[in-house]
Each structure stands twice: as C-alpha cells, then as structure tokens.
Amino acid sequence: MRVYVPLTLPALAEAYGTGALGDGPLLAYAVTPALREWYLSDDLEELEYAALGRAALASLRLLAADPGAPRRRVVVAVEVSDDTASADADRSADPAALGEVRVAGAVRLARAAAVHVDAADAEADVAAAADALAAADGGDDEAQSTVDGAEDHELLWYATQEIPHLVG
C-alpha cells in the first residue's frame, strides 16, 4: 500500500539522518474506503492524488505548529505492507480524517518511493496559509481562502536520491 506521510523540511532532514520516518504509529494518508466514497472515483491515480493533497494539508498543519521550519510543505510517498496501515473506523465519517491512516511499526526511509515538496516560489503563500490555518478552522472564510491559496501550488516530485539536495 502506498501511504503519504506529511513532514516538514527539518523532519525530512532528521529522517534522512536516522534512516527512518518514525517508529510508529505514524500519521499518513492513503486511499481508504472513506476517501473513495468521498471522491467518487475509481481512478487510482486520482485517488492517490487526493490522498497526497490530504497529506499536504497535514504538512501545512505541521508548519503552523513549527514557526522555525522553512515554509514548504513536504510529503513522502512510502510503500508499506497492507497490514501495517489502518484507518480509524470511529473517524471515518469525519471529513477532516478522510484518507487518514496510522502506520504501525518503524517506517524506513528506504521504503520511500518519492518526496513531494513545494517549490521555493510557494513559500510566501504557504507561510500565509500556515498563519491563517487556525482562523480557517474557526470558520473564517477569508482565512480559508488564504489556506486554499497554498493548494494552488503543486508539490514538486523528487526522487529519493535528491533528498540530500532538499535538506541542504
């Protein structure tokens, strides 16, 4: 199963240094039954893109919690065995939890298929979105528009061999 793990650039640097994204359970996003139902598509590529988008929003939340991190969303696509990733049945109806899974056990960076990161020109919009996230969660439409502005930037695809370049 492919899962999408939200990170920040400092967390990616730590994962590169240790060789692991975490020991688990680890928050990730995947094509779950609830995501399939919400997205109304049978196209796996479209569904994976939706899961990637959910992980990008989770990365934005990590950035909002870490004001010192560079304002670029980071998502690592990782292959894990199906039996290690599970969705919380109690949260399946919660729109905020669409595609959310917990990955049990250690997740080695060597299992990563790719890394998705914002381009440098997205930093201003991502910074504004991270700053507006709490207000958007509270129902502020203008703040939500700012958060949506970050989604206008496509995450760039990087091979895992490019991680040293990304983390500097």
Short mmCIF file of C-alpha atoms in Angstrom, two decimals:
data_model
loop_
_atom_site.label_atom_id
_atom_site.label_comp_id
_atom_site.label_asym_id
_atom_site.label_seq_id
_atom_site.Cartn_x
_atom_site.Cartn_y
_atom_site.Cartn_z
CA MET A 1 0.00 0.00 0.00
CA ARG A 2 1.22 3.48 -0.79
CA VAL A 3 0.88 5.98 2.03
CA TYR A 4 1.67 9.67 2.07
CA VAL A 5 3.48 10.91 5.17
CA PRO A 6 3.30 14.64 5.94
CA LEU A 7 6.54 16.21 7.14
CA THR A 8 8.46 19.47 7.25
CA LEU A 9 11.93 20.02 5.80
CA PRO A 10 13.57 19.69 9.27
CA ALA A 11 11.69 16.43 9.84
CA LEU A 12 12.82 15.19 6.41
CA ALA A 13 16.42 16.08 7.34
CA GLU A 14 16.03 14.10 10.56
CA ALA A 15 14.57 11.15 8.67
CA TYR A 16 17.48 11.31 6.23
CA GLY A 17 19.94 11.30 9.13
CA THR A 18 18.30 8.41 11.00
CA GLY A 19 17.06 6.44 8.01
CA ALA A 20 13.52 6.33 9.40
CA LEU A 21 10.39 8.45 9.16
CA GLY A 22 9.42 7.26 12.61
CA ASP A 23 8.92 4.25 14.82
CA GLY A 24 5.14 4.32 14.64
CA PRO A 25 2.38 4.71 14.93
CA LEU A 26 2.82 7.27 12.22
CA LEU A 27 0.12 9.53 10.75
CA ALA A 28 -0.19 9.13 7.00
CA TYR A 29 -2.78 9.34 4.25
CA ALA A 30 -3.83 6.67 1.78
CA VAL A 31 -6.65 5.59 -0.49
CA THR A 32 -9.14 4.42 2.13
CA PRO A 33 -12.75 3.32 1.58
CA ALA A 34 -13.94 6.64 3.05
CA LEU A 35 -11.71 8.60 0.64
CA ARG A 36 -13.02 6.54 -2.29
CA GLU A 37 -16.60 7.24 -1.27
CA TRP A 38 -15.95 10.96 -0.78
CA TYR A 39 -14.02 11.40 -4.03
CA LEU A 40 -16.43 9.32 -6.12
CA SER A 41 -13.79 7.95 -8.43
CA ASP A 42 -12.42 4.55 -9.31
CA ASP A 43 -9.31 6.01 -10.91
CA LEU A 44 -6.46 5.01 -8.59
CA GLU A 45 -4.20 7.81 -9.82
CA GLU A 46 -6.85 10.43 -8.99
CA LEU A 47 -7.47 8.85 -5.59
CA GLU A 48 -3.75 8.81 -4.78
CA TYR A 49 -3.55 12.46 -5.80
CA ALA A 50 -6.41 13.21 -3.38
CA ALA A 51 -4.56 11.35 -0.59
CA LEU A 52 -1.42 13.35 -1.43
CA GLY A 53 -3.47 16.55 -1.12
CA ARG A 54 -4.74 15.49 2.30
CA ALA A 55 -1.14 14.85 3.38
CA ALA A 56 -0.10 18.27 2.05
CA LEU A 57 -2.74 19.88 4.27
CA ALA A 58 -1.42 17.87 7.22
CA SER A 59 2.09 19.13 6.38
CA LEU A 60 0.71 22.66 6.46
CA ARG A 61 -0.59 21.94 9.98
CA LEU A 62 2.90 20.80 10.97
CA LEU A 63 4.29 24.06 9.61
CA ALA A 64 1.74 26.06 11.60
CA ALA A 65 3.00 24.29 14.74
CA ASP A 66 6.68 24.91 13.90
CA PRO A 67 7.27 28.58 13.07
CA GLY A 68 11.00 27.95 12.57
CA ALA A 69 10.56 25.45 9.74
CA PRO A 70 11.00 26.63 6.15
CA ARG A 71 7.56 27.35 4.70
CA ARG A 72 7.47 24.46 2.24
CA ARG A 73 5.08 21.52 2.55
CA VAL A 74 6.72 18.09 2.41
CA VAL A 75 5.07 14.73 1.75
CA VAL A 76 6.92 11.43 1.47
CA ALA A 77 5.28 8.65 -0.56
CA VAL A 78 6.12 5.33 1.08
CA GLU A 79 5.27 1.72 0.32
CA VAL A 80 4.16 -0.19 3.41
CA SER A 81 2.59 -3.60 3.85
CA ASP A 82 -1.20 -3.51 3.92
CA ASP A 83 -1.40 -4.97 7.40
CA THR A 84 0.60 -2.09 8.94
CA ALA A 85 -1.71 0.75 7.84
CA SER A 86 -5.20 1.11 9.26
CA ALA A 87 -7.90 3.75 9.28
CA ASP A 88 -9.69 4.63 12.50
CA ALA A 89 -13.26 3.39 11.99
CA ASP A 90 -14.54 5.85 14.59
CA ARG A 91 -13.24 8.76 12.49
CA SER A 92 -14.25 7.50 9.04
CA ALA A 93 -17.25 9.86 8.88
CA ASP A 94 -15.17 12.90 9.93
CA PRO A 95 -14.32 14.95 6.81
CA ALA A 96 -11.07 16.07 8.47
CA ALA A 97 -9.96 12.43 8.68
CA LEU A 98 -10.59 11.42 5.06
CA GLY A 99 -7.74 9.18 3.92
CA GLU A 100 -6.09 9.27 7.34
CA VAL A 101 -4.32 6.09 8.43
CA ARG A 102 -1.95 5.09 11.20
CA VAL A 103 1.09 3.10 10.21
CA ALA A 104 2.27 0.71 12.90
CA GLY A 105 5.92 -0.03 13.40
CA ALA A 106 9.03 1.64 12.05
CA VAL A 107 8.84 3.23 8.61
CA ARG A 108 12.25 3.14 6.95
CA LEU A 109 13.13 5.94 4.57
CA ALA A 110 14.49 3.27 2.22
CA ARG A 111 10.85 2.30 1.51
CA ALA A 112 10.11 5.77 0.15
CA ALA A 113 9.11 5.93 -3.48
CA ALA A 114 9.33 9.71 -3.84
CA VAL A 115 9.31 13.01 -1.99
CA HIS A 116 6.92 15.84 -2.84
CA VAL A 117 7.94 19.39 -1.82
CA ASP A 118 6.76 22.91 -2.57
CA ALA A 119 8.91 24.99 -4.89
CA ALA A 120 10.66 27.97 -3.34
CA ASP A 121 8.20 30.34 -5.04
CA ALA A 122 5.37 28.86 -2.96
CA GLU A 123 6.90 29.88 0.37
CA ALA A 124 5.04 33.19 0.74
CA ASP A 125 1.64 31.59 0.08
CA VAL A 126 2.44 28.60 2.29
CA ALA A 127 3.57 30.92 5.10
CA ALA A 128 0.35 32.92 4.83
CA ALA A 129 -1.69 29.70 4.79
CA ALA A 130 0.07 28.36 7.88
CA ASP A 131 -0.62 31.65 9.67
CA ALA A 132 -4.30 31.59 8.62
CA LEU A 133 -4.96 27.93 9.44
CA ALA A 134 -6.35 28.42 12.96
CA ALA A 135 -8.75 31.13 11.79
CA ALA A 136 -9.83 28.99 8.83
CA ASP A 137 -10.52 26.09 11.20
CA GLY A 138 -12.69 28.52 13.18
CA GLY A 139 -14.85 29.26 10.15
CA ASP A 140 -13.22 32.47 8.83
CA ASP A 141 -13.92 32.44 5.07
CA GLU A 142 -11.12 34.88 4.23
CA ALA A 143 -8.63 32.76 6.16
CA GLN A 144 -9.92 29.65 4.35
CA SER A 145 -9.29 31.41 1.06
CA THR A 146 -5.70 32.04 2.17
CA VAL A 147 -5.28 28.37 3.13
CA ASP A 148 -6.72 27.34 -0.23
CA GLY A 149 -4.11 29.59 -1.88
CA ALA A 150 -1.38 27.19 -0.77
CA GLU A 151 -3.23 24.39 -2.56
CA ASP A 152 -2.85 26.34 -5.80
CA HIS A 153 0.82 25.32 -5.73
CA GLU A 154 1.56 21.84 -6.97
CA LEU A 155 4.06 19.89 -4.92
CA LEU A 156 7.13 19.02 -6.98
CA TRP A 157 8.22 15.40 -7.33
CA TYR A 158 11.72 14.41 -6.23
CA ALA A 159 13.46 11.06 -6.37
CA THR A 160 14.69 9.79 -3.03
CA GLN A 161 18.27 10.28 -4.24
CA GLU A 162 17.55 14.02 -4.25
CA ILE A 163 16.78 14.20 -0.51
CA PRO A 164 20.32 15.41 0.38
CA HIS A 165 19.81 18.34 -2.00
CA LEU A 166 16.42 19.14 -0.45
CA VAL A 167 17.65 19.16 3.13
CA GLY A 168 20.80 21.09 2.28
#
